[in-house]
Coordinates of C-alpha atoms in Angstrom, one line a residue:
M507 CA 156.3 21.8 72.4
S508 CA 153.3 19.5 71.7
L509 CA 152.7 18.0 68.3
I510 CA 149.3 19.7 68.1
F511 CA 150.8 23.2 68.8
R512 CA 153.5 22.6 66.2
F513 CA 150.9 21.6 63.6
L514 CA 148.9 24.7 64.3
M515 CA 152.0 26.9 63.9
I516 CA 152.8 25.3 60.6
A517 CA 149.3 25.4 59.3
G518 CA 148.9 29.0 60.4
G519 CA 152.1 30.1 58.6
L520 CA 151.1 28.1 55.5
L521 CA 147.7 29.8 55.5
L522 CA 149.2 33.3 55.8
Y523 CA 151.5 32.3 52.9
L524 CA 148.6 31.2 50.8
I525 CA 146.5 34.3 51.2
P526 CA 146.5 35.5 47.6
S527 CA 147.8 38.9 46.4
V528 CA 146.6 40.8 43.4
V529 CA 148.1 43.3 41.0
L530 CA 145.9 45.5 38.9
A531 CA 147.0 46.7 35.5
S532 CA 145.8 50.1 34.4
S533 CA 142.3 49.8 33.0
S534 CA 140.7 52.3 30.7
S535 CA 139.9 55.5 32.5
S536 CA 137.4 56.4 29.9
S537 CA 134.8 54.2 28.3
S538 CA 131.4 54.4 26.6
P539 CA 128.4 53.9 28.8
G540 CA 127.8 50.2 29.3
N541 CA 130.3 47.6 30.4
V542 CA 134.0 48.1 30.9
P543 CA 136.6 45.3 30.5
V544 CA 138.9 45.0 33.6
N545 CA 141.7 42.9 32.3
E546 CA 145.5 42.2 32.4
I547 CA 145.0 41.8 36.2
K548 CA 147.5 39.3 37.7
Y549 CA 147.6 37.3 40.9
F550 CA 150.7 35.5 42.1
M551 CA 149.6 32.0 42.6
S552 CA 147.2 29.3 41.4
G553 CA 144.5 27.9 43.5
I554 CA 142.3 31.0 43.5
V555 CA 138.8 30.0 43.0
L556 CA 136.8 33.3 42.7
V557 CA 137.5 36.8 41.7
Y558 CA 135.0 39.5 42.8
F559 CA 134.4 42.7 40.8
G560 CA 132.2 44.4 43.4
L561 CA 129.4 41.9 43.7
F562 CA 130.1 40.1 40.4
P563 CA 132.0 36.8 40.9
K564 CA 134.2 35.5 38.1
I565 CA 136.1 32.2 37.8
P566 CA 139.8 32.7 36.7
Q567 CA 140.6 31.6 33.2
D568 CA 143.8 30.2 31.7
S569 CA 145.2 31.4 28.4
G570 CA 143.1 28.8 26.6
G571 CA 139.9 29.8 28.3
S572 CA 139.3 26.4 29.8
G573 CA 139.3 27.5 33.4
G574 CA 141.6 27.0 36.3
G575 CA 143.6 30.2 36.3
L576 CA 146.7 28.5 34.9
D577 CA 148.4 31.8 33.8
G578 CA 147.2 33.9 36.8
S579 CA 144.9 36.3 34.9
F580 CA 141.3 37.1 34.7
T581 CA 138.9 39.5 33.0
G582 CA 135.4 40.7 33.6
D583 CA 132.8 42.9 31.9
I584 CA 131.4 45.3 34.5
P585 CA 128.2 47.4 34.1
L586 CA 128.9 51.1 34.6
K587 CA 126.9 54.1 35.7
L588 CA 127.3 57.3 33.8
G589 CA 130.1 59.4 35.2
E590 CA 132.9 58.2 37.5
N591 CA 132.9 54.6 38.8
T592 CA 135.1 52.8 41.3
I593 CA 135.1 49.0 41.1
S594 CA 136.4 46.9 44.0
V595 CA 138.3 43.8 43.0
H596 CA 138.9 40.9 45.5
V597 CA 140.3 37.4 45.0
V598 CA 139.4 34.3 47.1
D599 CA 141.6 31.2 47.5
L600 CA 140.7 27.6 48.5
A601 CA 141.5 28.4 52.2
G602 CA 139.1 31.4 52.1
G603 CA 141.9 34.0 52.1
L604 CA 140.5 37.3 50.8
T605 CA 142.6 40.2 49.6
A606 CA 141.8 43.8 50.5
P607 CA 139.7 45.5 47.8
H608 CA 141.6 47.1 45.0
P609 CA 139.8 50.1 43.5
V610 CA 139.8 50.3 39.7
P611 CA 138.8 53.8 38.4
A612 CA 136.7 53.9 35.3
A613 CA 134.7 56.6 33.6
A614 CA 131.6 56.1 31.5
G615 CA 129.9 58.6 29.2
S616 CA 133.0 60.7 28.6
S617 CA 133.0 59.9 24.9
G618 CA 129.8 62.0 24.3
S619 CA 126.5 63.0 25.7
P620 CA 124.4 60.1 27.1
S621 CA 121.3 59.0 25.1
G622 CA 117.8 59.4 26.5
R623 CA 117.5 55.7 27.2
E624 CA 120.8 55.7 29.2
V625 CA 119.6 58.7 31.2
L626 CA 116.3 57.0 32.0
T627 CA 118.2 53.9 33.1
E628 CA 120.6 55.9 35.3
L629 CA 117.7 57.6 37.0
N630 CA 115.9 54.3 37.6
I631 CA 112.9 55.5 35.6
I632 CA 113.3 52.4 33.5
G633 CA 114.8 49.1 34.8
G634 CA 115.6 45.6 33.8
T635 CA 114.4 42.2 35.0
P636 CA 114.1 41.6 38.7
G637 CA 117.6 41.2 40.2
G638 CA 119.3 41.9 36.8
T639 CA 120.1 44.6 34.4
E640 CA 118.7 43.2 31.1
L641 CA 116.2 45.7 29.7
R642 CA 114.6 43.2 27.3
L643 CA 114.2 45.8 24.6
D644 CA 112.5 43.4 22.2
V645 CA 109.6 42.5 24.6
P646 CA 106.2 44.3 24.3
L647 CA 105.6 47.1 26.7
T648 CA 102.5 46.6 28.9
R649 CA 100.1 49.3 30.0
A650 CA 101.1 48.9 33.6
E651 CA 104.8 49.3 32.7
L652 CA 104.1 52.4 30.7
I653 CA 102.2 54.0 33.6
G654 CA 105.0 53.2 36.0
I655 CA 107.6 54.8 33.7
L656 CA 105.6 58.0 33.3
V657 CA 104.7 58.3 37.0
R658 CA 108.4 57.9 38.0
A659 CA 109.5 60.4 35.3
M660 CA 107.2 62.9 37.0
G661 CA 109.0 62.4 40.3
N662 CA 106.2 60.5 42.0
P663 CA 107.7 57.2 43.3
D664 CA 106.8 57.8 47.0
P665 CA 103.1 58.8 46.6
S666 CA 102.6 55.8 44.3
Q667 CA 104.0 53.5 47.0
L668 CA 101.5 54.9 49.5
L669 CA 98.7 53.9 47.1
D670 CA 99.9 50.3 46.7
G671 CA 96.8 48.0 46.7
A672 CA 94.4 50.9 45.8
A673 CA 91.6 49.7 43.7
A674 CA 91.7 52.4 41.0
F675 CA 90.2 49.9 38.6
S676 CA 88.5 46.5 39.1
D677 CA 91.5 44.6 37.8
T678 CA 94.4 46.4 39.5
A679 CA 93.9 46.0 43.3
D680 CA 96.4 43.1 43.5
H681 CA 98.7 44.2 40.7
W682 CA 102.3 45.1 41.4
A683 CA 101.7 48.5 39.8
S684 CA 98.5 49.3 41.6
G685 CA 100.0 52.3 43.3
E686 CA 101.3 53.9 40.1
I687 CA 98.1 53.1 38.3
A688 CA 96.0 54.7 41.1
L689 CA 98.2 57.8 41.1
A690 CA 98.1 58.1 37.3
K691 CA 94.3 58.0 37.5
N692 CA 94.3 60.8 40.1
M693 CA 96.7 62.8 38.0
G694 CA 94.3 62.5 35.0
L695 CA 96.7 60.6 32.9
T696 CA 94.4 57.6 32.3
A697 CA 90.7 56.9 32.8
G698 CA 90.9 53.2 31.9
Y699 CA 88.2 51.4 29.9
P700 CA 84.4 52.1 30.0
D701 CA 83.9 48.8 32.0
A702 CA 86.1 50.2 34.8
T703 CA 89.0 48.0 34.0
F704 CA 92.6 49.0 33.1
A705 CA 94.0 45.7 31.5
P706 CA 97.4 46.4 33.1
D707 CA 99.2 43.4 31.5
T708 CA 97.9 44.1 28.0
G709 CA 100.4 45.4 25.5
V710 CA 100.2 49.2 24.9
T711 CA 99.6 50.4 21.4
S712 CA 101.5 53.2 19.6
A713 CA 98.4 55.5 19.8
E714 CA 98.0 54.9 23.6
A715 CA 101.7 55.4 24.3
V716 CA 101.9 58.6 22.3
D717 CA 98.7 60.0 23.7
L718 CA 100.1 59.7 27.3
L719 CA 103.4 61.3 26.1
N720 CA 101.4 64.3 24.7
K721 CA 99.7 64.6 28.1
I722 CA 102.7 64.7 30.4
L723 CA 104.7 66.9 27.9
G724 CA 101.9 69.5 27.8
V725 CA 101.4 69.3 24.1
D726 CA 97.8 70.6 24.3
L727 CA 99.2 73.8 25.9
L728 CA 101.3 74.6 22.9
P729 CA 100.2 77.6 20.7
G730 CA 98.7 76.9 17.3
P731 CA 96.1 74.4 16.1
L732 CA 97.2 70.7 16.3
S733 CA 95.7 67.5 15.0
E734 CA 93.3 65.6 17.2
A735 CA 94.9 62.2 16.5
P736 CA 97.7 61.5 19.1
I737 CA 100.4 60.5 16.6
E738 CA 99.8 63.3 14.2
K739 CA 99.7 65.8 17.1
A740 CA 103.0 64.4 18.4
L741 CA 104.6 64.7 15.0
E742 CA 103.4 68.3 14.5
A743 CA 104.7 69.3 18.0
G744 CA 108.0 67.5 17.6
V745 CA 107.5 65.0 20.4
I746 CA 108.5 62.1 18.0
G747 CA 110.1 62.1 14.6
A748 CA 108.7 60.8 11.4
D749 CA 111.2 57.9 11.5
S750 CA 110.1 56.8 15.0
P751 CA 108.6 53.3 15.2
L752 CA 105.7 54.9 17.2
A753 CA 104.7 56.9 14.1
V754 CA 104.1 53.9 11.9
D755 CA 100.9 52.2 13.0
P756 CA 98.5 53.5 15.7
G757 CA 97.4 50.0 16.5
K758 CA 100.8 48.4 16.7
V759 CA 101.9 47.0 20.1
V760 CA 105.0 49.0 21.2
L761 CA 108.2 47.2 22.1
K762 CA 110.1 48.4 25.2
G763 CA 113.1 49.5 23.3
E764 CA 111.0 51.5 20.9
F765 CA 109.3 53.4 23.7
Y766 CA 112.5 53.8 25.8
D767 CA 114.2 55.5 22.9
A768 CA 111.2 57.8 22.0
F769 CA 110.4 58.7 25.5
G770 CA 114.0 59.1 26.6
D771 CA 114.7 61.6 23.7
A772 CA 111.5 63.6 24.5
A773 CA 112.1 63.6 28.3
L774 CA 115.6 64.8 27.7
N775 CA 115.1 67.4 24.9
F776 CA 111.4 68.4 24.5
P777 CA 110.8 71.8 26.1
L778 CA 107.8 72.2 28.3
E779 CA 105.8 75.5 28.6
D780 CA 108.5 77.1 30.8
G781 CA 111.3 76.0 28.5
K782 CA 112.7 73.3 30.8
T783 CA 112.5 69.6 29.9
L784 CA 110.4 67.0 31.8
L785 CA 113.4 65.6 33.6
Q786 CA 114.6 69.1 34.5
T787 CA 111.2 70.0 35.8
Y788 CA 110.3 66.9 37.9
I789 CA 113.6 64.9 38.5
K790 CA 116.5 67.4 38.8
P791 CA 115.6 71.1 38.7
D792 CA 118.9 72.4 39.9
P793 CA 122.1 72.6 37.9
P794 CA 125.5 71.2 39.2
S795 CA 127.9 73.5 40.9
L796 CA 131.0 74.8 39.1
V797 CA 134.0 76.5 40.7
I798 CA 136.7 77.9 38.4
D799 CA 140.2 78.5 39.6
P800 CA 141.0 82.1 38.9
P801 CA 143.2 82.3 35.8
A802 CA 145.7 85.1 35.0
P803 CA 143.6 87.8 33.4
V804 CA 146.4 89.0 31.2
T805 CA 149.1 86.9 29.5
P806 CA 151.4 87.1 26.5
E807 CA 151.3 83.3 26.0
P808 CA 149.4 81.7 23.1
T809 CA 147.6 79.2 25.4
T810 CA 146.3 79.3 29.0
P811 CA 145.1 76.6 31.4
I812 CA 141.5 76.7 32.6
S813 CA 140.9 74.5 35.6
G814 CA 138.3 74.0 38.4
S815 CA 136.0 71.6 40.2
V816 CA 132.5 70.4 39.8
S817 CA 129.9 68.7 42.0
P818 CA 129.5 64.9 41.7
D819 CA 126.3 65.2 39.7
T820 CA 128.3 66.6 36.8
V821 CA 128.7 64.3 33.8
T822 CA 130.2 66.7 31.3
V823 CA 132.4 69.8 31.4
K824 CA 132.8 72.0 28.4
V825 CA 135.5 74.6 28.1
G826 CA 135.4 76.8 25.1
G827 CA 132.9 74.4 23.5
K828 CA 135.1 71.3 23.9
N829 CA 134.5 68.3 26.3
V830 CA 137.0 68.1 29.1
E831 CA 137.7 65.0 31.1
I832 CA 136.6 65.0 34.8
L833 CA 138.9 63.3 37.3
D834 CA 138.0 63.1 41.0
G835 CA 135.7 66.1 40.5
S836 CA 138.3 68.3 38.9
F837 CA 139.1 69.3 35.3
T838 CA 141.8 71.2 33.4
A839 CA 142.1 72.3 29.8
D840 CA 144.6 74.3 27.7
I841 CA 142.8 76.9 25.7
E842 CA 144.3 78.7 22.7
L843 CA 144.1 82.5 22.9
A844 CA 143.8 85.1 20.2
V845 CA 145.5 88.4 20.6
G846 CA 143.2 90.7 22.5
P847 CA 140.3 89.9 24.9
N848 CA 139.1 86.2 24.9
E849 CA 135.8 85.2 26.4
I850 CA 135.8 81.5 27.3
L851 CA 132.6 79.8 28.2
V852 CA 132.9 77.0 30.9
Q853 CA 129.9 74.8 31.5
A854 CA 129.2 72.0 34.0
I855 CA 126.3 69.8 32.7
D856 CA 124.4 67.2 34.6
L857 CA 122.7 64.1 33.5
V858 CA 119.4 65.8 32.4
G859 CA 121.1 68.7 30.6
N860 CA 121.1 71.3 33.4
A861 CA 124.1 73.6 32.8
A862 CA 126.0 75.8 35.2
P863 CA 127.7 78.3 32.8
Q864 CA 130.5 80.8 33.7
T865 CA 132.5 83.0 31.4
V866 CA 136.2 83.7 31.9
T867 CA 137.8 86.7 30.1
I868 CA 141.5 86.5 29.4
T869 CA 143.4 89.1 27.4
R870 CA 146.4 88.0 25.4
T871 CA 148.9 90.8 25.0
V872 CA 151.7 91.1 22.4
G873 CA 155.2 90.6 23.7
A874 CA 158.3 92.6 22.9
A875 CA 159.9 92.6 19.5
A876 CA 161.9 89.4 18.9
S877 CA 162.3 89.2 15.2
I878 CA 162.1 91.4 12.1
E879 CA 161.3 90.1 8.6
V880 CA 162.1 92.2 5.6
Q881 CA 161.0 91.6 2.0
G882 CA 161.7 93.9 -1.0
P883 CA 163.8 94.5 -4.0
T884 CA 167.5 93.7 -4.1
V885 CA 168.3 96.0 -7.1
V886 CA 167.2 99.6 -7.3
L887 CA 167.8 102.3 -9.8
T888 CA 169.4 105.6 -8.7
G889 CA 166.7 108.1 -7.9
Q890 CA 164.1 105.5 -7.5
T891 CA 161.7 105.2 -4.5
V892 CA 160.7 101.7 -3.3
E893 CA 158.9 100.2 -0.4
F894 CA 160.0 97.2 1.7
G895 CA 157.7 94.9 3.5
V896 CA 158.8 95.0 7.2
V897 CA 157.1 92.8 9.8
V898 CA 157.9 92.7 13.5
K899 CA 157.0 89.6 15.6
D900 CA 157.2 88.7 19.2
S901 CA 158.8 85.5 20.7
N902 CA 155.6 83.6 20.0
G903 CA 155.6 84.6 16.3
V904 CA 152.7 87.0 16.7
V905 CA 152.8 90.0 14.4
I906 CA 153.2 93.3 16.4
S907 CA 150.8 95.6 14.6
G908 CA 151.9 99.2 14.5
A909 CA 155.4 98.4 15.8
C910 CA 157.9 101.3 15.4
V911 CA 160.5 100.5 12.8
T912 CA 163.4 102.7 11.7
G913 CA 165.9 102.1 8.9
T914 CA 169.4 103.6 8.3
I915 CA 171.6 103.2 5.2
D916 CA 175.4 103.1 5.5
D917 CA 176.0 105.7 2.8
P918 CA 173.8 108.9 3.3
I919 CA 174.6 109.9 -0.3
A920 CA 173.2 106.6 -1.6
G921 CA 169.8 107.3 -0.2
V922 CA 167.5 107.9 2.7
V923 CA 165.2 105.4 4.5
E924 CA 161.9 106.8 5.9
G925 CA 159.9 104.1 7.7
N926 CA 159.9 101.2 5.3
T927 CA 160.6 103.4 2.2
L928 CA 163.9 103.8 0.5
H929 CA 164.6 107.0 -1.5
A930 CA 167.7 105.9 -3.6
G931 CA 170.3 108.6 -4.1
T932 CA 172.8 109.1 -7.0
T933 CA 175.6 106.9 -5.8
P934 CA 175.6 103.4 -7.3
G935 CA 176.9 100.3 -5.5
V936 CA 175.9 97.7 -2.9
K937 CA 174.5 99.4 0.2
T938 CA 173.6 98.1 3.7
I939 CA 170.3 99.0 5.4
R940 CA 169.9 98.3 9.1
W941 CA 166.3 97.9 10.3
H942 CA 165.6 98.5 14.0
S943 CA 162.6 97.8 16.3
G944 CA 162.9 97.6 20.1
G945 CA 166.2 95.9 20.8
V946 CA 166.2 93.9 17.5
T947 CA 168.3 94.8 14.4
V948 CA 168.2 93.1 11.0
V949 CA 170.6 93.9 8.2
T950 CA 169.7 93.7 4.5
E951 CA 171.6 94.7 1.3
V952 CA 170.4 96.5 -1.8
E953 CA 172.3 97.3 -5.0
I954 CA 171.8 100.7 -6.6
I955 CA 172.5 101.0 -10.3
K956 CA 172.5 103.8 -12.9
P957 CA 169.7 103.6 -15.5
C958 CA 172.2 104.8 -18.2
G959 CA 170.1 107.9 -18.9
I960 CA 167.4 105.9 -20.6
E961 CA 163.8 107.2 -20.1
I962 CA 161.4 104.5 -21.0
D963 CA 158.6 102.7 -19.2
L964 CA 160.4 99.4 -18.6
G965 CA 157.1 97.7 -17.9
E966 CA 156.2 98.1 -21.5
I967 CA 159.2 96.0 -22.6
G968 CA 158.0 92.9 -20.8
G969 CA 156.1 90.6 -23.2
C970 CA 157.2 92.5 -26.3
S971 CA 158.7 90.7 -29.3
I972 CA 161.9 91.8 -31.0
Q973 CA 159.9 92.9 -34.0
E974 CA 157.7 95.1 -31.8
L975 CA 160.7 96.7 -30.2
E976 CA 162.4 97.3 -33.5
T977 CA 159.3 98.8 -34.9
R978 CA 158.9 101.0 -31.9
F979 CA 162.4 102.4 -32.5
S980 CA 162.6 102.1 -36.3
D981 CA 162.3 105.8 -36.8
Q982 CA 165.6 106.2 -34.7
V983 CA 167.5 103.3 -36.2
S984 CA 168.9 103.0 -39.7
A985 CA 171.3 100.2 -39.2
S986 CA 171.8 97.3 -41.4
G987 CA 173.7 94.0 -41.5
A988 CA 175.8 93.3 -38.4
E989 CA 174.7 96.5 -36.7
A990 CA 171.1 95.5 -36.9
Q991 CA 171.9 92.0 -35.7
R992 CA 173.6 93.5 -32.6
N993 CA 170.6 95.7 -32.0
A994 CA 168.3 92.7 -32.2
E995 CA 170.5 90.7 -29.8
H996 CA 170.4 93.5 -27.2
L997 CA 166.7 93.9 -27.6
K998 CA 166.2 90.1 -27.2
G999 CA 168.3 90.3 -24.0
L1000 CA 166.1 93.0 -22.6
I1001 CA 163.0 90.9 -23.4
D1002 CA 164.4 87.8 -21.8
F1003 CA 165.4 89.9 -18.7
F1004 CA 161.9 91.3 -18.2
N1005 CA 160.3 88.0 -18.9
Q1006 CA 162.3 86.1 -16.2
P1007 CA 160.3 84.6 -13.3
P1008 CA 160.7 86.3 -9.9
G1009 CA 163.7 85.3 -7.9
V1010 CA 166.1 84.5 -10.9
S1011 CA 169.5 86.1 -10.4
V1012 CA 170.4 88.9 -12.8
D1013 CA 173.7 89.6 -14.5
L1014 CA 173.8 93.4 -13.9
N1015 CA 176.7 94.0 -16.3
Q1016 CA 174.8 92.3 -19.1
L1017 CA 171.7 94.3 -18.2
N1018 CA 173.7 97.5 -18.3
A1019 CA 175.0 96.5 -21.7
H1020 CA 171.5 96.0 -23.0
L1021 CA 170.3 99.4 -21.6
D1022 CA 173.4 101.1 -23.1
R1023 CA 172.5 99.7 -26.5
L1024 CA 168.9 100.7 -26.1
E1025 CA 170.0 104.2 -25.3
K1026 CA 172.1 104.3 -28.5
I1027 CA 169.1 103.1 -30.5
R1028 CA 167.0 105.9 -28.9
L1029 CA 169.7 108.5 -29.8
G1030 CA 170.1 107.0 -33.4
A1031 CA 173.7 106.1 -32.7
R1032 CA 175.6 103.5 -34.7

């Protein structure tokens, strides 16, 4: 084998070995409009000289930021469109080896609705410097730039190109915006100056900019008298707000950023005569498409998934009023349901606010009885009628309204249960009540005690003092000394009992003793 052939074999193998490989860490799948950082991306060897994010070359950096790719990492800030973006990443080594592109998914605009300026940028109605993306927001807006923006916003880029070089005014024939200016004149947007000039490169004033806004938005067609001055008219119609820089000084030269914000908001939100906005009328009249996967119309579950697909022009999906993330043209959301029919509004919304609404109706039913909760007294007097609070719930904890509940007591002589009401009998003691609903049974206990024959409104005792009770029964009691002291002690015990907070355990023997003594007082016994 010749030396040359051997050299080629070795060099070829080495070249194959040196072709770099790349590993992409997960980047953010959701970001605000603007730039997205693509970072934590590793390649396996040094010697790589360029990293390409789409068409944006970056030099690898070491951990100290001095260049050279010493730790095999790189990062880049990439401009994003609204909606889904796929960024191809390549790496190039010294030998010219190029990896296959690695797609990095990223979504912009999912954190909220895009601003008017962002929409104008996305639709190429406003643009940056030639070959770049810088909008130069702090630079004065020229009259030619203003006309170009308004003509494009009315969906007229092609006709204006046909008019390139048209001498609409004496100073516009050789201007880069000659076609747009000629078209604007034909549309009646501008008549230029009395000397047949247009001054295309002169800065536009607030009054001039707002006057053209009023014209393309049809403000003069609105009902009701409006001011003649352009800025006052725009304020009255709601084209601009009182805090807009365009409302400050009619003769002030407008900066690009000031006009982009004012016009973007008006083009996106101000309704024309037919109720649609400027962008919906001229740029994108049709809403996006929305297909909803048929959900189960009836379910006992507290939540249900709503899913579907949307067309690529969709930037926002709302389900039940909440924004839902779009991935590869599909979406899904878990929606909470109330018992009964639920009407869920699903909307696919495009860049200019066109919405494709659909309503899904799902009925949530109540499941079978899974639990019974009982609240009520634990001590009842013989002959007394009391009600218990009985609640039946399904497995999801939903109260089953109108559920059939039956109760039975273990001693028929001790009482009868009808629905949730106990009619206590004449037999004292601790009794068991079994509550039934569906296949569920809950057991509670109640103690039935004798009232010792006393007939008094026990509610009147609560809050009374010993002296008040003694006075109340003074005509029946003629005790003195130790006997009076015992009466007072029993009366105090009753007062303490009826003044106890709810839930405190009761000594029934002591209570009976107090009631017995009160009966003796009532009968005048010693």
